[in-house]
Each structure stands twice: as structure tokens, then as C-alpha cells.
Coordinates of C-alpha atoms and ligand atoms in Angstrom, one line a residue:
M103 CA -0.5 0.1 -0.1
K104 CA 0.8 3.5 -1.1
K105 CA 3.1 5.5 2.3
P106 CA 1.0 8.4 2.9
G107 CA 3.5 11.4 2.0
R108 CA 5.5 9.4 -0.3
S109 CA 4.9 8.6 -3.8
M110 CA 5.6 5.4 -5.4
P111 CA 8.3 4.9 -8.1
D112 CA 7.1 5.4 -11.6
T113 CA 7.2 2.2 -13.7
K114 CA 5.9 3.9 -16.5
P115 CA 7.4 2.9 -19.3
L116 CA 9.3 6.8 -20.9
G117 CA 10.6 7.1 -24.0
I118 CA 13.3 9.9 -24.9
F119 CA 13.9 11.5 -28.3
G120 CA 16.9 13.8 -28.2
G121 CA 17.8 15.6 -31.1
T122 CA 19.0 18.9 -33.0
F123 CA 15.5 19.5 -34.2
D124 CA 17.3 22.3 -36.7
P125 CA 14.1 22.7 -37.6
V126 CA 12.1 19.8 -35.6
H127 CA 10.2 18.3 -38.9
L128 CA 7.0 15.8 -39.5
G129 CA 9.6 12.8 -39.9
H130 CA 10.3 13.6 -35.9
L131 CA 7.1 13.6 -34.9
R132 CA 6.0 10.4 -37.1
L133 CA 8.6 9.5 -35.1
A134 CA 7.6 10.4 -31.9
E135 CA 4.0 9.2 -32.1
E136 CA 4.1 5.6 -33.9
A137 CA 7.3 4.5 -31.4
A138 CA 4.8 5.9 -28.1
E139 CA 2.0 4.1 -30.2
L140 CA 3.9 0.5 -31.3
L141 CA 5.8 0.7 -28.2
G142 CA 3.0 0.8 -25.0
L143 CA 4.8 4.6 -24.2
P144 CA 2.0 6.9 -22.6
N145 CA 4.7 9.5 -22.7
V146 CA 7.5 10.6 -25.0
R147 CA 9.7 13.2 -23.3
W148 CA 11.4 15.6 -26.3
I149 CA 15.4 17.1 -25.0
P150 CA 16.7 19.0 -27.5
A151 CA 20.4 19.3 -28.0
G152 CA 22.2 22.4 -26.6
Q153 CA 26.1 21.9 -28.0
P154 CA 25.7 18.2 -29.3
R155 CA 29.2 17.2 -29.5
H156 CA 28.8 14.1 -32.1
R157 CA 28.6 16.4 -34.6
K158 CA 28.6 20.3 -36.3
A159 CA 27.5 23.0 -34.3
P160 CA 23.7 23.4 -35.8
Q161 CA 22.4 26.4 -37.6
E162 CA 19.9 27.9 -35.2
A163 CA 20.4 29.3 -31.9
A164 CA 19.1 26.8 -29.0
I165 CA 16.7 28.9 -27.6
H166 CA 14.8 28.9 -31.3
R167 CA 15.0 25.2 -31.8
L168 CA 13.7 24.3 -28.6
R169 CA 11.0 27.4 -29.5
M170 CA 10.6 25.3 -32.5
V171 CA 9.6 21.9 -30.3
Q172 CA 7.5 23.7 -28.2
L173 CA 5.2 24.9 -30.9
A174 CA 4.8 21.2 -32.5
L175 CA 3.9 19.3 -29.5
V176 CA 1.3 21.4 -28.5
G177 CA -1.9 19.2 -28.4
N178 CA 0.0 16.3 -27.5
P179 CA -1.0 15.0 -24.0
R180 CA 1.5 12.5 -24.9
F181 CA 5.1 14.4 -25.4
S182 CA 6.9 16.5 -23.1
V183 CA 9.7 18.9 -23.6
D184 CA 13.0 18.7 -21.1
A185 CA 14.6 21.7 -21.9
S186 CA 17.5 20.6 -19.2
E187 CA 20.1 20.2 -22.3
V188 CA 19.3 23.6 -24.0
D189 CA 19.7 25.8 -20.0
S190 CA 22.3 24.3 -19.4
G191 CA 24.4 25.9 -22.3
E192 CA 27.0 23.5 -22.1
A193 CA 27.9 20.5 -25.0
S194 CA 25.2 18.4 -24.7
Y195 CA 25.7 14.6 -24.2
T196 CA 23.4 11.2 -24.3
V197 CA 24.8 9.7 -21.0
P198 CA 24.6 12.3 -18.6
T199 CA 20.8 13.4 -19.2
L200 CA 20.1 9.9 -19.5
E201 CA 21.7 9.0 -15.8
R202 CA 19.8 12.0 -14.4
V203 CA 16.4 10.5 -16.2
R204 CA 16.9 7.5 -14.7
S205 CA 17.9 8.9 -11.4
E206 CA 14.2 10.5 -11.6
R207 CA 12.2 7.6 -12.6
G208 CA 14.0 4.8 -10.2
L209 CA 15.7 1.6 -11.0
R210 CA 12.7 0.0 -11.9
A211 CA 10.9 2.0 -15.1
P212 CA 12.2 1.2 -18.2
L213 CA 13.6 3.9 -20.2
V214 CA 13.2 3.8 -23.9
L215 CA 15.8 6.0 -26.3
L216 CA 14.3 6.3 -30.3
L217 CA 16.8 7.2 -32.6
G218 CA 16.6 6.5 -36.3
A219 CA 17.8 4.4 -37.7
D220 CA 21.3 7.1 -39.1
A221 CA 21.3 8.4 -35.6
Y222 CA 21.6 4.4 -34.5
A223 CA 24.4 3.3 -36.9
G224 CA 26.5 6.4 -35.6
L225 CA 26.2 5.5 -32.2
P226 CA 30.1 4.5 -32.0
T227 CA 31.3 8.0 -32.2
W228 CA 28.6 9.0 -28.8
H229 CA 30.1 9.9 -25.9
R230 CA 30.4 6.9 -23.1
W231 CA 28.4 5.2 -25.8
Q232 CA 28.2 1.8 -24.5
E233 CA 26.8 3.0 -20.9
I234 CA 23.4 3.9 -22.4
F235 CA 22.8 0.0 -22.1
S236 CA 22.7 0.4 -18.6
L237 CA 20.4 3.0 -18.6
A238 CA 18.1 2.3 -21.1
H239 CA 16.7 0.7 -24.1
V240 CA 17.1 1.3 -27.4
A241 CA 14.1 1.3 -29.8
I242 CA 15.6 2.6 -33.7
A243 CA 13.0 3.7 -36.5
H244 CA 13.4 2.3 -39.9
R245 CA 14.6 6.1 -41.6
P246 CA 14.4 5.6 -45.8
G247 CA 18.0 4.9 -47.2
Y248 CA 19.5 3.9 -43.8
P249 CA 19.3 0.4 -43.4
V250 CA 19.2 -1.7 -39.9
E251 CA 20.9 -5.4 -41.2
P252 CA 23.9 -5.5 -38.7
D253 CA 25.8 -6.6 -41.9
A254 CA 25.1 -2.9 -43.1
L255 CA 26.2 -1.4 -39.0
P256 CA 29.6 -0.2 -37.9
P257 CA 31.6 -3.4 -37.0
A258 CA 31.7 -2.1 -33.0
L259 CA 28.1 -1.7 -33.1
V260 CA 27.9 -5.7 -34.5
A261 CA 28.0 -7.6 -31.8
E262 CA 25.8 -5.6 -29.3
H263 CA 23.5 -4.9 -31.6
R264 CA 23.4 -9.2 -31.8
Q265 CA 23.7 -9.6 -28.5
R266 CA 20.8 -7.4 -27.3
A267 CA 18.3 -7.9 -30.3
G268 CA 14.8 -8.3 -28.5
E269 CA 10.6 -8.0 -28.6
A270 CA 10.0 -5.1 -27.7
E271 CA 6.3 -5.7 -25.7
E272 CA 8.6 -8.6 -23.4
S273 CA 11.7 -6.2 -23.4
L274 CA 9.4 -3.7 -21.4
K275 CA 7.4 -5.5 -18.9
G276 CA 10.0 -6.9 -17.3
L277 CA 13.7 -4.9 -18.2
P278 CA 14.2 -1.6 -17.4
A279 CA 17.0 -1.2 -20.2
G280 CA 19.3 -3.0 -22.3
K281 CA 18.0 -3.9 -25.5
I282 CA 17.2 -2.7 -28.8
F283 CA 14.8 -3.2 -31.1
T284 CA 12.9 -1.6 -34.2
F285 CA 10.4 -0.3 -35.3
A286 CA 8.5 0.5 -38.6
M287 CA 7.1 3.8 -38.8
T288 CA 5.7 5.3 -42.4
P289 CA 8.5 6.0 -44.2
L290 CA 9.4 10.1 -44.3
A291 CA 12.1 11.3 -46.6
I292 CA 12.7 14.6 -44.7
S293 CA 15.6 15.4 -43.1
A294 CA 16.5 19.0 -41.7
T295 CA 19.1 19.7 -44.0
Q296 CA 16.8 19.2 -46.6
L297 CA 14.4 22.0 -45.2
R298 CA 17.7 24.0 -44.2
Q299 CA 18.8 24.3 -47.9
L300 CA 15.5 24.5 -49.1
L301 CA 14.6 27.3 -46.8
A302 CA 17.9 28.4 -47.5
A303 CA 16.8 29.4 -51.7
G304 CA 13.4 31.1 -50.9
R305 CA 11.4 27.9 -52.0
S306 CA 8.1 26.7 -50.0
P307 CA 8.5 24.2 -46.5
R308 CA 4.5 23.7 -46.5
Y309 CA 3.2 20.2 -45.1
L310 CA 7.2 19.4 -44.6
L311 CA 6.9 20.4 -40.6
P312 CA 4.2 22.0 -39.1
Q313 CA 3.1 25.5 -39.8
P314 CA 3.4 27.3 -36.1
V315 CA 7.0 26.0 -37.3
I316 CA 7.0 27.7 -40.3
D317 CA 5.5 30.7 -39.2
Y318 CA 8.1 30.7 -36.2
I319 CA 10.5 30.4 -39.0
E320 CA 9.3 33.5 -41.0
L321 CA 9.1 35.4 -38.0
H322 CA 12.9 35.5 -36.2
N323 CA 13.7 34.9 -40.1
L324 CA 15.5 31.9 -39.4
Y325 CA 17.6 29.5 -41.7
R326 CA 18.4 32.2 -44.3
N327 CA 22.0 31.7 -44.5
P328 CA 22.7 29.3 -47.8
N329 CA 26.1 28.7 -45.9
G330 CA 24.5 27.7 -43.0
S331 CA 23.0 24.3 -43.6
Ligands
ATP593 P1 19.7 16.4 -40.2 O1 19.4 17.1 -41.6 O2 20.9 18.0 -39.2 O3 21.2 15.2 -39.8 P2 17.7 15.4 -38.7 O4 16.5 15.3 -40.0 O5 18.3 14.2 -38.8 O6 18.8 16.1 -39.6 P3 17.7 15.4 -35.9 O7 17.5 16.0 -35.1 O8 19.3 15.0 -36.5 O9 17.0 15.6 -37.2 O10 17.3 14.2 -35.8 C1 16.8 13.5 -34.4 C2 16.6 12.5 -34.7 O11 15.5 12.2 -35.8 C3 17.6 11.4 -35.1 O12 17.6 9.9 -34.2 C4 17.1 10.8 -36.2 O13 17.8 9.4 -36.6 C5 15.5 10.7 -36.4 N1 15.3 11.7 -37.8 C6 15.2 12.6 -38.3 N2 14.5 12.5 -39.4 C7 13.6 11.1 -39.4 C8 13.1 10.4 -40.8 N3 12.4 11.4 -42.0 N4 13.1 9.3 -40.6 C9 12.9 8.9 -39.0 N5 14.3 9.2 -38.1 C10 14.5 10.3 -38.3

């Protein structure tokens, strides 16, 4: 029975979706929505990176990228935004972020790190990447042009992939972390790179990202610099 004055640890699975979101687009939104539905995640926490260190600097400031994510998520009760990487003003690393979420949620709650197939293939370049598996499961979304077959993965990842591959449903019922599973989302060949190029060329981004995000981009004159992408 619940003791008065003490909160019970939350053992519901939590999706964690990090990215530069430079800018956020419908590929990101469908990934998170379909992951929530297919994997049975009551909540997905979006964590925009402040200064991601494993890739080149984002084109737009962290505060703009955060605002665009906030606008994109309006009206979806399953989604929330975690601004801590942006607020910290420091380099963003996934493992310390997962450690923070883990200490907040307790040891038993399944955490599910959501990654597109391209990001997954790049995992061995991330700081302390092998520690991810002791903190969270990894759910990989199919992305057009990025196969997830073990043979197509970088050698450093193959052993982990083979050893940890599992079924989402079983893993999420019994284990807080450590499994790798894939899910087939609606294939959407949209990328932030393509959007930055389109915007720099003055072309229409309509129907590739939410209208409030487009309005924000116009209002703040973002992505106008053709050298920025
Ligand atoms: P860029 O083109 O700048 O690399 P991006 O469109 O890949 O950006 P990110 O913010 O880097 O966007 O991606 C955040 C996460 O979303 C990553 O795990 C990435 O693999 C995934 N992702 C982005 N777009 C798609 C898509 N169209 N389909 C599936 N996954 C995607």
C-alpha cells in the first residue's frame, strides 16, 4: 500500500527522444507518435540538444530550436519537452542526460531511447556510448536510405546489436534497460538538412513541418543564410 507522503516510483515506460531539431519536422513527429503507439509508451520526452558534440554545430540557436519543438508539440498530451540540455548551456551528451532521467524515474522504470536508423548507425561515435545500454533500451525507427541489418552496421555496433536484439513488448514488461529493438514507422524521407537548404533557397517548406513552426521561422527570419546548412 502507498505510504502517506511518499510518492511511488513510476514504472511506466518513458520514451526519450533527443535531437538537434534544426528545425523539428514531420519525420520527427511521426517517429515519436508511432513509437508511442507501437511500443505502448504513455509518454515521450523530447530533449533538444544544447550544443551537440558528436556532430557539427546546429545552424540556429538552441533557444530557437527549443521554441520550435515546443510549438510542434502543442496539443499532444503524450509529448513533453525537457529543456535541461538547452538550459545548461554546455555540451550535450546523451549518457549524462539518461543518468539524470534514470535517477528521477527510479531503477525499475523502462526508459526507451528513440533513434532513427542513421543516428543508431552513428552510435559508436558518441561519448560513453556503451553505457547507454545499462541506462535505457534503444528503439530504432526505420528511415529511408539507412538499413538496420547487422551486416550494414559499423563493426563496433554489431556485437551489441546481436547480443541485445529483443522483442519490444517482452522487454518493456520485464526490463528497465538493455535491449535493442526496431520499429517500422511510416517512411518519410524528410530531413532537417533538406529543410535548411529549401529555406535558404527561399522555397516553400509547407507540409514538411507544422505550420506554427513555419510561422516561427518566418517571424524570426531563420535559415536564411545559404552557407548555414
Ligand atoms: P539533419 O538533417 O540535420 O541531420 P535530422 O533530420 O536527421 O537532421 P535530427 O535532429 O538530427 O534531425 O534527428 C533527431 C532524431 O530523429 C535522430 O534519431 C534521427 O535519426 C531521427 N530522424 C530524423 N528525421 C527522420 C526521418 N525522416 N525518419 C526517421 N527518423 C528520423
